[in-house]
Amino acid sequence: MQRRHEALWDEKFRSVMIGRIVGITRTFLHRRTRFFGIMPAAAQVAAAQTSQAAALCDERRFRWAIALLVLATVAVRVPGIDRPLVGNFATKSAVYAMIARNWALDRAPIWCPTIDLTAGDERAWHLMEWPAAAFVAGQGWKLCGGSLDAWGRGVSIACSAGAVWLTMLLGRRWLGRTAAMAAGAVMAFSPVSIVYGQTFMLEASVAMLTLLALYAMEVGLAERRLGWIAVAACAFSVLVVTKIYMLVLLLPLGMLLIRTKDRRATAAVALFIVALLPTAWWYAKVFQISSTTGPAFEHHPLGRSTIHAFPHPLLFSASYYVR
């Protein structure tokens, strides 16, 4: 009887000890799992699914933010789309409108921006830049009709919307979604952006082309896609022929290339050289036209010096200083 009692006690003691050992082991494994990030397979799958769902939700919210900001960009600029070219920057807007109309009516070759001011017996040339936005506006007016002023303003509004979109995409890649939405809001509602983004001028297109070149270069180099690099090269070429001082963009583009130390950098340089060939030809043509041996010699400073030698006679006229 005593032996049986001892056997039952031993069995009970053994079961209690085994239960405690199992409990201690579970507690240890649970803490180890939390500390080292080790989870069972089922838990890992569930966590991965939850993370993917959260990322998808954030992406949808970001896309909605882009859409709303782009629509707001258009909404704050479009009410004045049918205004005539008067007010701020009216003279400059009229110059681009004349260039667009002369291109649309085939009064001037595509390489020669022309305005309706006479130089001798012909219309004068505007060789300071090749206004791509004016060309687009003129072709749209030629094909679809309507108001040329509205087409010019519409192109600027479209470029402003594109600039906001590209700002948010580029900002997300470089700084994250929050910073991208803040940058997009600044681009959309900045007073300077609103004023320039609804005029028949080039500033909105310059901003959009700048952002397009940077974004396409970033994507092309990061994802090894030559198509995007070609887009960046074309955008940069059009940007430089529009405003030559935008050559400064070579600095950030060059920094992106320096980070890439494989064959993509060589391919990118080759694409940029090819894309810049038409721009280089246009500037060489302008230089030849405006040189002392070109057809615009009479408007060249050295050419006019043969008519009015320095110092100019007006400098010695009292009426020149009185008026």
PDB file of C-alpha atoms in Angstrom:
ATOM      1  CA  MET A   1       0.000   0.000   0.000  1.00  0.00           C
ATOM      2  CA  GLN A   2       2.824   2.357   0.935  1.00  0.00           C
ATOM      3  CA  ARG A   3       4.684   1.528  -2.296  1.00  0.00           C
ATOM      4  CA  ARG A   4       1.554   2.244  -4.320  1.00  0.00           C
ATOM      5  CA  HIS A   5       1.130   5.587  -2.589  1.00  0.00           C
ATOM      6  CA  GLU A   6       4.746   6.489  -3.290  1.00  0.00           C
ATOM      7  CA  ALA A   7       4.340   5.524  -6.935  1.00  0.00           C
ATOM      8  CA  LEU A   8       1.279   7.756  -7.314  1.00  0.00           C
ATOM      9  CA  TRP A   9       3.134  10.610  -5.630  1.00  0.00           C
ATOM     10  CA  ASP A  10       6.093  10.187  -7.942  1.00  0.00           C
ATOM     11  CA  GLU A  11       3.821  10.168 -10.987  1.00  0.00           C
ATOM     12  CA  LYS A  12       2.011  13.310  -9.808  1.00  0.00           C
ATOM     13  CA  PHE A  13       5.302  15.036  -9.075  1.00  0.00           C
ATOM     14  CA  ARG A  14       6.619  14.033 -12.460  1.00  0.00           C
ATOM     15  CA  SER A  15       3.560  15.421 -14.298  1.00  0.00           C
ATOM     16  CA  VAL A  16       3.746  18.707 -12.396  1.00  0.00           C
ATOM     17  CA  MET A  17       7.415  19.107 -13.186  1.00  0.00           C
ATOM     18  CA  ILE A  18       6.857  18.301 -16.838  1.00  0.00           C
ATOM     19  CA  GLY A  19       4.068  20.905 -17.000  1.00  0.00           C
ATOM     20  CA  ARG A  20       6.292  23.520 -15.414  1.00  0.00           C
ATOM     21  CA  ILE A  21       9.129  22.717 -17.802  1.00  0.00           C
ATOM     22  CA  VAL A  22       6.765  22.992 -20.775  1.00  0.00           C
ATOM     23  CA  GLY A  23       5.438  26.328 -19.487  1.00  0.00           C
ATOM     24  CA  ILE A  24       8.919  27.696 -18.886  1.00  0.00           C
ATOM     25  CA  THR A  25       9.957  26.566 -22.366  1.00  0.00           C
ATOM     26  CA  ARG A  26       6.947  28.260 -23.987  1.00  0.00           C
ATOM     27  CA  THR A  27       7.613  31.473 -22.096  1.00  0.00           C
ATOM     28  CA  PHE A  28      11.261  31.423 -23.147  1.00  0.00           C
ATOM     29  CA  LEU A  29      10.417  30.761 -26.783  1.00  0.00           C
ATOM     30  CA  HIS A  30       7.779  33.488 -26.780  1.00  0.00           C
ATOM     31  CA  ARG A  31      10.211  36.051 -25.362  1.00  0.00           C
ATOM     32  CA  ARG A  32      12.920  34.921 -27.741  1.00  0.00           C
ATOM     33  CA  THR A  33      10.483  35.290 -30.619  1.00  0.00           C
ATOM     34  CA  ARG A  34       9.604  38.847 -29.613  1.00  0.00           C
ATOM     35  CA  PHE A  35      13.242  39.828 -28.994  1.00  0.00           C
ATOM     36  CA  PHE A  36      14.831  38.363 -32.097  1.00  0.00           C
ATOM     37  CA  GLY A  37      11.857  38.777 -34.418  1.00  0.00           C
ATOM     38  CA  ILE A  38      11.497  35.013 -34.901  1.00  0.00           C
ATOM     39  CA  MET A  39       7.934  33.981 -35.670  1.00  0.00           C
ATOM     40  CA  PRO A  40       6.291  30.752 -36.719  1.00  0.00           C
ATOM     41  CA  ALA A  41       5.612  30.312 -40.394  1.00  0.00           C
ATOM     42  CA  ALA A  42       1.889  31.067 -40.064  1.00  0.00           C
ATOM     43  CA  ALA A  43       2.606  34.217 -38.079  1.00  0.00           C
ATOM     44  CA  GLN A  44       5.180  35.324 -40.657  1.00  0.00           C
ATOM     45  CA  VAL A  45       2.665  34.898 -43.474  1.00  0.00           C
ATOM     46  CA  ALA A  46       0.017  36.831 -41.557  1.00  0.00           C
ATOM     47  CA  ALA A  47       2.436  39.640 -40.759  1.00  0.00           C
ATOM     48  CA  ALA A  48       3.559  39.829 -44.394  1.00  0.00           C
ATOM     49  CA  GLN A  49      -0.043  40.020 -45.577  1.00  0.00           C
ATOM     50  CA  THR A  50      -0.812  42.750 -43.054  1.00  0.00           C
ATOM     51  CA  SER A  51       2.253  44.721 -44.160  1.00  0.00           C
ATOM     52  CA  GLN A  52       1.304  44.395 -47.827  1.00  0.00           C
ATOM     53  CA  ALA A  53      -2.232  45.528 -47.103  1.00  0.00           C
ATOM     54  CA  ALA A  54      -0.954  48.577 -45.203  1.00  0.00           C
ATOM     55  CA  ALA A  55       1.483  49.456 -48.008  1.00  0.00           C
ATOM     56  CA  LEU A  56      -1.308  49.124 -50.592  1.00  0.00           C
ATOM     57  CA  CYS A  57      -3.551  51.352 -48.519  1.00  0.00           C
ATOM     58  CA  ASP A  58      -0.804  53.986 -48.221  1.00  0.00           C
ATOM     59  CA  GLU A  59      -0.180  53.818 -51.977  1.00  0.00           C
ATOM     60  CA  ARG A  60      -3.861  54.348 -52.709  1.00  0.00           C
ATOM     61  CA  ARG A  61      -3.969  57.331 -50.372  1.00  0.00           C
ATOM     62  CA  PHE A  62      -0.904  58.806 -52.051  1.00  0.00           C
ATOM     63  CA  ARG A  63      -2.448  58.372 -55.490  1.00  0.00           C
ATOM     64  CA  TRP A  64      -5.619  60.097 -54.308  1.00  0.00           C
ATOM     65  CA  ALA A  65      -3.473  62.916 -52.918  1.00  0.00           C
ATOM     66  CA  ILE A  66      -1.755  63.313 -56.299  1.00  0.00           C
ATOM     67  CA  ALA A  67      -5.089  63.372 -58.116  1.00  0.00           C
ATOM     68  CA  LEU A  68      -6.590  65.945 -55.738  1.00  0.00           C
ATOM     69  CA  LEU A  69      -3.559  68.231 -55.890  1.00  0.00           C
ATOM     70  CA  VAL A  70      -3.424  68.059 -59.685  1.00  0.00           C
ATOM     71  CA  LEU A  71      -7.140  68.899 -59.914  1.00  0.00           C
ATOM     72  CA  ALA A  72      -6.670  71.756 -57.439  1.00  0.00           C
ATOM     73  CA  THR A  73      -3.739  73.032 -59.515  1.00  0.00           C
ATOM     74  CA  VAL A  74      -5.959  73.246 -62.574  1.00  0.00           C
ATOM     75  CA  ALA A  75      -8.910  74.652 -60.629  1.00  0.00           C
ATOM     76  CA  VAL A  76      -7.042  77.671 -59.251  1.00  0.00           C
ATOM     77  CA  ARG A  77      -5.588  78.575 -62.665  1.00  0.00           C
ATOM     78  CA  VAL A  78      -8.297  77.824 -65.204  1.00  0.00           C
ATOM     79  CA  PRO A  79     -10.810  80.643 -64.396  1.00  0.00           C
ATOM     80  CA  GLY A  80      -8.692  83.174 -66.297  1.00  0.00           C
ATOM     81  CA  ILE A  81      -7.943  80.980 -69.298  1.00  0.00           C
ATOM     82  CA  ASP A  82     -10.055  83.060 -71.695  1.00  0.00           C
ATOM     83  CA  ARG A  83      -8.602  86.433 -70.672  1.00  0.00           C
ATOM     84  CA  PRO A  84      -6.858  88.482 -73.371  1.00  0.00           C
ATOM     85  CA  LEU A  85      -3.110  88.935 -73.198  1.00  0.00           C
ATOM     86  CA  VAL A  86      -3.162  92.028 -70.997  1.00  0.00           C
ATOM     87  CA  GLY A  87      -1.923  92.756 -67.507  1.00  0.00           C
ATOM     88  CA  ASN A  88       1.241  91.306 -66.022  1.00  0.00           C
ATOM     89  CA  PHE A  89       3.820  90.149 -68.581  1.00  0.00           C
ATOM     90  CA  ALA A  90       1.525  91.202 -71.439  1.00  0.00           C
ATOM     91  CA  THR A  91       4.393  92.154 -73.761  1.00  0.00           C
ATOM     92  CA  LYS A  92       6.203  88.854 -73.306  1.00  0.00           C
ATOM     93  CA  SER A  93       2.958  86.897 -73.701  1.00  0.00           C
ATOM     94  CA  ALA A  94       2.192  88.779 -76.922  1.00  0.00           C
ATOM     95  CA  VAL A  95       5.638  87.911 -78.285  1.00  0.00           C
ATOM     96  CA  TYR A  96       5.071  84.193 -77.735  1.00  0.00           C
ATOM     97  CA  ALA A  97       1.557  84.453 -79.185  1.00  0.00           C
ATOM     98  CA  MET A  98       2.969  86.029 -82.349  1.00  0.00           C
ATOM     99  CA  ILE A  99       5.584  83.283 -82.608  1.00  0.00           C
ATOM    100  CA  ALA A 100       2.919  80.591 -82.160  1.00  0.00           C
ATOM    101  CA  ARG A 101       0.634  82.167 -84.783  1.00  0.00           C
ATOM    102  CA  ASN A 102       3.385  82.556 -87.359  1.00  0.00           C
ATOM    103  CA  TRP A 103       4.333  78.907 -86.927  1.00  0.00           C
ATOM    104  CA  ALA A 104       0.705  77.799 -87.122  1.00  0.00           C
ATOM    105  CA  LEU A 105       0.099  79.815 -90.311  1.00  0.00           C
ATOM    106  CA  ASP A 106       3.353  78.579 -91.892  1.00  0.00           C
ATOM    107  CA  ARG A 107       4.776  82.080 -92.064  1.00  0.00           C
ATOM    108  CA  ALA A 108       8.095  80.994 -90.573  1.00  0.00           C
ATOM    109  CA  PRO A 109      10.264  77.859 -90.638  1.00  0.00           C
ATOM    110  CA  ILE A 110      10.223  75.739 -87.498  1.00  0.00           C
ATOM    111  CA  TRP A 111      13.788  76.657 -86.576  1.00  0.00           C
ATOM    112  CA  CYS A 112      13.136  80.404 -86.769  1.00  0.00           C
ATOM    113  CA  PRO A 113      10.755  81.959 -84.182  1.00  0.00           C
ATOM    114  CA  THR A 114       9.246  85.019 -85.885  1.00  0.00           C
ATOM    115  CA  ILE A 115       7.273  87.965 -84.526  1.00  0.00           C
ATOM    116  CA  ASP A 116       5.002  90.495 -86.246  1.00  0.00           C
ATOM    117  CA  LEU A 117       7.421  93.395 -85.991  1.00  0.00           C
ATOM    118  CA  THR A 118       9.129  94.440 -89.167  1.00  0.00           C
ATOM    119  CA  ALA A 119      12.850  94.291 -89.761  1.00  0.00           C
ATOM    120  CA  GLY A 120      13.242  95.932 -93.117  1.00  0.00           C
ATOM    121  CA  ASP A 121      10.568  94.478 -95.378  1.00  0.00           C
ATOM    122  CA  GLU A 122      10.099  91.221 -93.449  1.00  0.00           C
ATOM    123  CA  ARG A 123       8.965  90.019 -90.071  1.00  0.00           C
ATOM    124  CA  ALA A 124      11.587  90.091 -87.356  1.00  0.00           C
ATOM    125  CA  TRP A 125      13.214  87.002 -85.839  1.00  0.00           C
ATOM    126  CA  HIS A 126      13.197  86.150 -82.161  1.00  0.00           C
ATOM    127  CA  LEU A 127      16.387  84.173 -81.701  1.00  0.00           C
ATOM    128  CA  MET A 128      16.802  84.406 -77.932  1.00  0.00           C
ATOM    129  CA  GLU A 129      15.208  80.965 -77.420  1.00  0.00           C
ATOM    130  CA  TRP A 130      13.148  78.319 -79.147  1.00  0.00           C
ATOM    131  CA  PRO A 131       9.822  78.415 -77.218  1.00  0.00           C
ATOM    132  CA  ALA A 132       8.582  74.826 -77.194  1.00  0.00           C
ATOM    133  CA  ALA A 133       5.405  75.716 -75.266  1.00  0.00           C
ATOM    134  CA  ALA A 134       4.502  78.324 -77.885  1.00  0.00           C
ATOM    135  CA  PHE A 135       5.005  75.745 -80.627  1.00  0.00           C
ATOM    136  CA  VAL A 136       2.647  73.300 -78.888  1.00  0.00           C
ATOM    137  CA  ALA A 137       0.039  76.027 -78.370  1.00  0.00           C
ATOM    138  CA  GLY A 138       0.243  77.104 -81.998  1.00  0.00           C
ATOM    139  CA  GLN A 139      -0.148  73.582 -83.324  1.00  0.00           C
ATOM    140  CA  GLY A 140      -3.118  72.956 -81.036  1.00  0.00           C
ATOM    141  CA  TRP A 141      -4.756  76.153 -82.253  1.00  0.00           C
ATOM    142  CA  LYS A 142      -4.045  75.189 -85.875  1.00  0.00           C
ATOM    143  CA  LEU A 143      -5.585  71.727 -85.509  1.00  0.00           C
ATOM    144  CA  CYS A 144      -8.543  72.456 -83.208  1.00  0.00           C
ATOM    145  CA  GLY A 145      -9.239  76.169 -83.590  1.00  0.00           C
ATOM    146  CA  GLY A 146     -10.532  78.374 -80.807  1.00  0.00           C
ATOM    147  CA  SER A 147      -8.654  81.174 -79.098  1.00  0.00           C
ATOM    148  CA  LEU A 148      -4.887  81.260 -79.434  1.00  0.00           C
ATOM    149  CA  ASP A 149      -4.667  83.092 -76.104  1.00  0.00           C
ATOM    150  CA  ALA A 150      -6.599  80.287 -74.421  1.00  0.00           C
ATOM    151  CA  TRP A 151      -4.358  77.674 -76.021  1.00  0.00           C
ATOM    152  CA  GLY A 152      -1.264  79.427 -74.700  1.00  0.00           C
ATOM    153  CA  ARG A 153      -2.674  79.671 -71.202  1.00  0.00           C
ATOM    154  CA  GLY A 154      -3.963  76.096 -71.410  1.00  0.00           C
ATOM    155  CA  VAL A 155      -0.501  74.759 -72.222  1.00  0.00           C
ATOM    156  CA  SER A 156       0.890  76.593 -69.184  1.00  0.00           C
ATOM    157  CA  ILE A 157      -1.854  75.188 -66.956  1.00  0.00           C
ATOM    158  CA  ALA A 158      -1.212  71.668 -68.245  1.00  0.00           C
ATOM    159  CA  CYS A 159       2.515  72.092 -67.602  1.00  0.00           C
ATOM    160  CA  SER A 160       1.773  73.325 -64.077  1.00  0.00           C
ATOM    161  CA  ALA A 161      -0.334  70.251 -63.391  1.00  0.00           C
ATOM    162  CA  GLY A 162       2.413  68.030 -64.783  1.00  0.00           C
ATOM    163  CA  ALA A 163       4.976  69.789 -62.597  1.00  0.00           C
ATOM    164  CA  VAL A 164       2.908  69.092 -59.459  1.00  0.00           C
ATOM    165  CA  TRP A 165       2.548  65.427 -60.421  1.00  0.00           C
ATOM    166  CA  LEU A 166       6.267  65.020 -61.105  1.00  0.00           C
ATOM    167  CA  THR A 167       7.178  66.881 -57.906  1.00  0.00           C
ATOM    168  CA  MET A 168       5.228  64.362 -55.845  1.00  0.00           C
ATOM    169  CA  LEU A 169       6.641  61.351 -57.663  1.00  0.00           C
ATOM    170  CA  LEU A 170      10.205  62.590 -57.347  1.00  0.00           C
ATOM    171  CA  GLY A 171       9.704  63.662 -53.745  1.00  0.00           C
ATOM    172  CA  ARG A 172       8.426  60.206 -52.808  1.00  0.00           C
ATOM    173  CA  ARG A 173      11.520  58.550 -54.256  1.00  0.00           C
ATOM    174  CA  TRP A 174      13.918  60.925 -52.516  1.00  0.00           C
ATOM    175  CA  LEU A 175      12.225  61.940 -49.259  1.00  0.00           C
ATOM    176  CA  GLY A 176       9.092  59.846 -48.693  1.00  0.00           C
ATOM    177  CA  ARG A 177       5.341  60.328 -49.090  1.00  0.00           C
ATOM    178  CA  THR A 178       4.881  63.040 -46.461  1.00  0.00           C
ATOM    179  CA  ALA A 179       7.558  65.288 -47.914  1.00  0.00           C
ATOM    180  CA  ALA A 180       6.259  64.598 -51.418  1.00  0.00           C
ATOM    181  CA  MET A 181       2.753  65.764 -50.524  1.00  0.00           C
ATOM    182  CA  ALA A 182       4.136  68.903 -48.879  1.00  0.00           C
ATOM    183  CA  ALA A 183       6.279  69.701 -51.931  1.00  0.00           C
ATOM    184  CA  GLY A 184       3.337  69.094 -54.249  1.00  0.00           C
ATOM    185  CA  ALA A 185       1.165  71.464 -52.219  1.00  0.00           C
ATOM    186  CA  VAL A 186       3.816  74.194 -52.385  1.00  0.00           C
ATOM    187  CA  MET A 187       4.143  73.757 -56.147  1.00  0.00           C
ATOM    188  CA  ALA A 188       0.357  73.840 -56.581  1.00  0.00           C
ATOM    189  CA  PHE A 189      -0.506  76.838 -54.398  1.00  0.00           C
ATOM    190  CA  SER A 190       2.635  78.986 -54.446  1.00  0.00           C
ATOM    191  CA  PRO A 191       1.621  82.503 -55.606  1.00  0.00           C
ATOM    192  CA  VAL A 192       4.545  82.652 -58.034  1.00  0.00           C
ATOM    193  CA  SER A 193       3.563  79.288 -59.481  1.00  0.00           C
ATOM    194  CA  ILE A 194      -0.064  80.378 -59.859  1.00  0.00           C
ATOM    195  CA  VAL A 195       0.846  83.660 -61.577  1.00  0.00           C
ATOM    196  CA  TYR A 196       3.318  82.141 -64.036  1.00  0.00           C
ATOM    197  CA  GLY A 197       1.264  78.972 -64.444  1.00  0.00           C
ATOM    198  CA  GLN A 198      -1.628  80.727 -66.187  1.00  0.00           C
ATOM    199  CA  THR A 199       0.196  83.049 -68.584  1.00  0.00           C
ATOM    200  CA  PHE A 200       1.233  82.552 -72.196  1.00  0.00           C
ATOM    201  CA  MET A 201       4.879  82.170 -71.159  1.00  0.00           C
ATOM    202  CA  LEU A 202       7.574  79.512 -70.806  1.00  0.00           C
ATOM    203  CA  GLU A 203       8.151  79.299 -67.045  1.00  0.00           C
ATOM    204  CA  ALA A 204       5.586  76.548 -66.414  1.00  0.00           C
ATOM    205  CA  SER A 205       7.034  74.391 -69.198  1.00  0.00           C
ATOM    206  CA  VAL A 206      10.565  75.001 -67.894  1.00  0.00           C
ATOM    207  CA  ALA A 207       9.547  73.769 -64.433  1.00  0.00           C
ATOM    208  CA  MET A 208       7.839  70.678 -65.842  1.00  0.00           C
ATOM    209  CA  LEU A 209      10.737  69.774 -68.146  1.00  0.00           C
ATOM    210  CA  THR A 210      13.212  70.186 -65.290  1.00  0.00           C
ATOM    211  CA  LEU A 211      11.278  67.824 -63.046  1.00  0.00           C
ATOM    212  CA  LEU A 212      10.728  65.380 -65.902  1.00  0.00           C
ATOM    213  CA  ALA A 213      14.455  65.225 -66.644  1.00  0.00           C
ATOM    214  CA  LEU A 214      15.317  64.610 -62.983  1.00  0.00           C
ATOM    215  CA  TYR A 215      12.585  62.031 -62.404  1.00  0.00           C
ATOM    216  CA  ALA A 216      13.249  60.106 -65.607  1.00  0.00           C
ATOM    217  CA  MET A 217      16.988  60.076 -64.883  1.00  0.00           C
ATOM    218  CA  GLU A 218      16.408  58.818 -61.348  1.00  0.00           C
ATOM    219  CA  VAL A 219      14.092  56.016 -62.480  1.00  0.00           C
ATOM    220  CA  GLY A 220      16.248  55.063 -65.453  1.00  0.00           C
ATOM    221  CA  LEU A 221      19.426  54.721 -63.408  1.00  0.00           C
ATOM    222  CA  ALA A 222      17.788  53.049 -60.403  1.00  0.00           C
ATOM    223  CA  GLU A 223      15.807  50.504 -62.433  1.00  0.00           C
ATOM    224  CA  ARG A 224      18.297  50.128 -65.303  1.00  0.00           C
ATOM    225  CA  ARG A 225      15.828  51.239 -67.966  1.00  0.00           C
ATOM    226  CA  LEU A 226      17.358  53.025 -70.936  1.00  0.00           C
ATOM    227  CA  GLY A 227      13.933  54.193 -72.102  1.00  0.00           C
ATOM    228  CA  TRP A 228      13.597  56.457 -69.078  1.00  0.00           C
ATOM    229  CA  ILE A 229      17.133  57.771 -69.576  1.00  0.00           C
ATOM    230  CA  ALA A 230      16.225  58.613 -73.184  1.00  0.00           C
ATOM    231  CA  VAL A 231      13.177  60.529 -71.887  1.00  0.00           C
ATOM    232  CA  ALA A 232      15.453  62.450 -69.511  1.00  0.00           C
ATOM    233  CA  ALA A 233      17.856  63.278 -72.354  1.00  0.00           C
ATOM    234  CA  CYS A 234      15.064  64.542 -74.633  1.00  0.00           C
ATOM    235  CA  ALA A 235      13.511  66.606 -71.835  1.00  0.00           C
ATOM    236  CA  PHE A 236      16.878  68.165 -71.062  1.00  0.00           C
ATOM    237  CA  SER A 237      17.508  68.965 -74.730  1.00  0.00           C
ATOM    238  CA  VAL A 238      14.135  70.715 -75.116  1.00  0.00           C
ATOM    239  CA  LEU A 239      14.756  72.506 -71.823  1.00  0.00           C
ATOM    240  CA  VAL A 240      18.124  73.878 -72.938  1.00  0.00           C
ATOM    241  CA  VAL A 241      16.837  75.037 -76.328  1.00  0.00           C
ATOM    242  CA  THR A 242      13.995  76.782 -74.495  1.00  0.00           C
ATOM    243  CA  LYS A 243      16.241  78.485 -71.925  1.00  0.00           C
ATOM    244  CA  ILE A 244      19.995  78.135 -72.351  1.00  0.00           C
ATOM    245  CA  TYR A 245      20.698  78.928 -68.703  1.00  0.00           C
ATOM    246  CA  MET A 246      19.081  75.596 -67.790  1.00  0.00           C
ATOM    247  CA  LEU A 247      22.451  74.045 -68.555  1.00  0.00           C
ATOM    248  CA  VAL A 248      22.873  74.327 -64.785  1.00  0.00           C
ATOM    249  CA  LEU A 249      20.753  71.174 -64.569  1.00  0.00           C
ATOM    250  CA  LEU A 250      23.847  69.284 -65.665  1.00  0.00           C
ATOM    251  CA  LEU A 251      25.045  69.492 -62.040  1.00  0.00           C
ATOM    252  CA  PRO A 252      22.300  67.354 -60.425  1.00  0.00           C
ATOM    253  CA  LEU A 253      22.099  65.089 -63.465  1.00  0.00           C
ATOM    254  CA  GLY A 254      25.855  64.617 -63.282  1.00  0.00           C
ATOM    255  CA  MET A 255      25.631  63.741 -59.591  1.00  0.00           C
ATOM    256  CA  LEU A 256      23.080  61.044 -60.403  1.00  0.00           C
ATOM    257  CA  LEU A 257      25.473  59.659 -63.013  1.00  0.00           C
ATOM    258  CA  ILE A 258      28.412  59.668 -60.623  1.00  0.00           C
ATOM    259  CA  ARG A 259      26.526  57.349 -58.294  1.00  0.00           C
ATOM    260  CA  THR A 260      26.181  54.878 -61.166  1.00  0.00           C
ATOM    261  CA  LYS A 261      29.488  53.142 -61.859  1.00  0.00           C
ATOM    262  CA  ASP A 262      28.574  50.648 -64.556  1.00  0.00           C
ATOM    263  CA  ARG A 263      27.673  50.638 -68.244  1.00  0.00           C
ATOM    264  CA  ARG A 264      24.475  52.585 -67.606  1.00  0.00           C
ATOM    265  CA  ALA A 265      26.513  55.751 -67.106  1.00  0.00           C
ATOM    266  CA  THR A 266      28.208  55.367 -70.477  1.00  0.00           C
ATOM    267  CA  ALA A 267      24.875  54.675 -72.185  1.00  0.00           C
ATOM    268  CA  ALA A 268      23.325  57.698 -70.482  1.00  0.00           C
ATOM    269  CA  VAL A 269      26.125  59.992 -71.663  1.00  0.00           C
ATOM    270  CA  ALA A 270      25.720  58.711 -75.215  1.00  0.00           C
ATOM    271  CA  LEU A 271      21.955  59.285 -75.152  1.00  0.00           C
ATOM    272  CA  PHE A 272      22.399  62.829 -73.856  1.00  0.00           C
ATOM    273  CA  ILE A 273      24.932  63.640 -76.573  1.00  0.00           C
ATOM    274  CA  VAL A 274      22.590  62.384 -79.290  1.00  0.00           C
ATOM    275  CA  ALA A 275      19.598  64.233 -77.814  1.00  0.00           C
ATOM    276  CA  LEU A 276      21.550  67.505 -77.583  1.00  0.00           C
ATOM    277  CA  LEU A 277      22.643  67.464 -81.233  1.00  0.00           C
ATOM    278  CA  PRO A 278      19.527  69.329 -82.536  1.00  0.00           C
ATOM    279  CA  THR A 279      19.870  71.886 -79.738  1.00  0.00           C
ATOM    280  CA  ALA A 280      23.545  72.421 -80.527  1.00  0.00           C
ATOM    281  CA  TRP A 281      22.684  72.834 -84.223  1.00  0.00           C
ATOM    282  CA  TRP A 282      20.051  75.483 -83.424  1.00  0.00           C
ATOM    283  CA  TYR A 283      22.402  77.532 -81.271  1.00  0.00           C
ATOM    284  CA  ALA A 284      25.130  77.244 -83.909  1.00  0.00           C
ATOM    285  CA  LYS A 285      22.629  78.475 -86.515  1.00  0.00           C
ATOM    286  CA  VAL A 286      21.660  81.425 -84.314  1.00  0.00           C
ATOM    287  CA  PHE A 287      25.311  82.264 -83.736  1.00  0.00           C
ATOM    288  CA  GLN A 288      25.955  82.250 -87.489  1.00  0.00           C
ATOM    289  CA  ILE A 289      22.905  84.429 -88.211  1.00  0.00           C
ATOM    290  CA  SER A 290      23.823  86.990 -85.588  1.00  0.00           C
ATOM    291  CA  SER A 291      27.553  87.057 -86.380  1.00  0.00           C
ATOM    292  CA  THR A 292      29.299  89.818 -88.301  1.00  0.00           C
ATOM    293  CA  THR A 293      29.072  87.704 -91.458  1.00  0.00           C
ATOM    294  CA  GLY A 294      25.433  86.656 -91.040  1.00  0.00           C
ATOM    295  CA  PRO A 295      22.226  88.160 -92.460  1.00  0.00           C
ATOM    296  CA  ALA A 296      21.536  90.024 -89.188  1.00  0.00           C
ATOM    297  CA  PHE A 297      24.833  91.920 -89.298  1.00  0.00           C
ATOM    298  CA  GLU A 298      23.094  95.293 -89.323  1.00  0.00           C
ATOM    299  CA  HIS A 299      21.624  94.464 -85.898  1.00  0.00           C
ATOM    300  CA  HIS A 300      24.954  93.262 -84.527  1.00  0.00           C
ATOM    301  CA  PRO A 301      26.726  95.652 -82.110  1.00  0.00           C
ATOM    302  CA  LEU A 302      29.769  95.759 -84.403  1.00  0.00           C
ATOM    303  CA  GLY A 303      27.542  96.320 -87.401  1.00  0.00           C
ATOM    304  CA  ARG A 304      25.723  99.241 -85.801  1.00  0.00           C
ATOM    305  CA  SER A 305      29.035 100.771 -84.806  1.00  0.00           C
ATOM    306  CA  THR A 306      29.618 101.558 -88.490  1.00  0.00           C
ATOM    307  CA  ILE A 307      26.425 103.642 -88.452  1.00  0.00           C
ATOM    308  CA  HIS A 308      26.849 105.308 -85.067  1.00  0.00           C
ATOM    309  CA  ALA A 309      30.428 105.314 -83.917  1.00  0.00           C
ATOM    310  CA  PHE A 310      31.105 105.371 -80.199  1.00  0.00           C
ATOM    311  CA  PRO A 311      30.321 107.598 -78.385  1.00  0.00           C
ATOM    312  CA  HIS A 312      26.764 107.890 -79.639  1.00  0.00           C
ATOM    313  CA  PRO A 313      25.722 111.440 -80.623  1.00  0.00           C
ATOM    314  CA  LEU A 314      22.720 111.301 -78.276  1.00  0.00           C
ATOM    315  CA  LEU A 315      25.086 111.297 -75.330  1.00  0.00           C
ATOM    316  CA  PHE A 316      25.926 114.917 -76.148  1.00  0.00           C
ATOM    317  CA  SER A 317      22.281 115.986 -76.571  1.00  0.00           C
ATOM    318  CA  ALA A 318      20.612 117.792 -73.666  1.00  0.00           C
ATOM    319  CA  SER A 319      17.159 116.640 -74.763  1.00  0.00           C
ATOM    320  CA  TYR A 320      18.250 113.018 -74.237  1.00  0.00           C
ATOM    321  CA  TYR A 321      18.723 113.632 -70.513  1.00  0.00           C
ATOM    322  CA  VAL A 322      15.680 115.874 -70.022  1.00  0.00           C
ATOM    323  CA  ARG A 323      12.940 113.644 -71.363  1.00  0.00           C
TER     324      ARG A 323
END
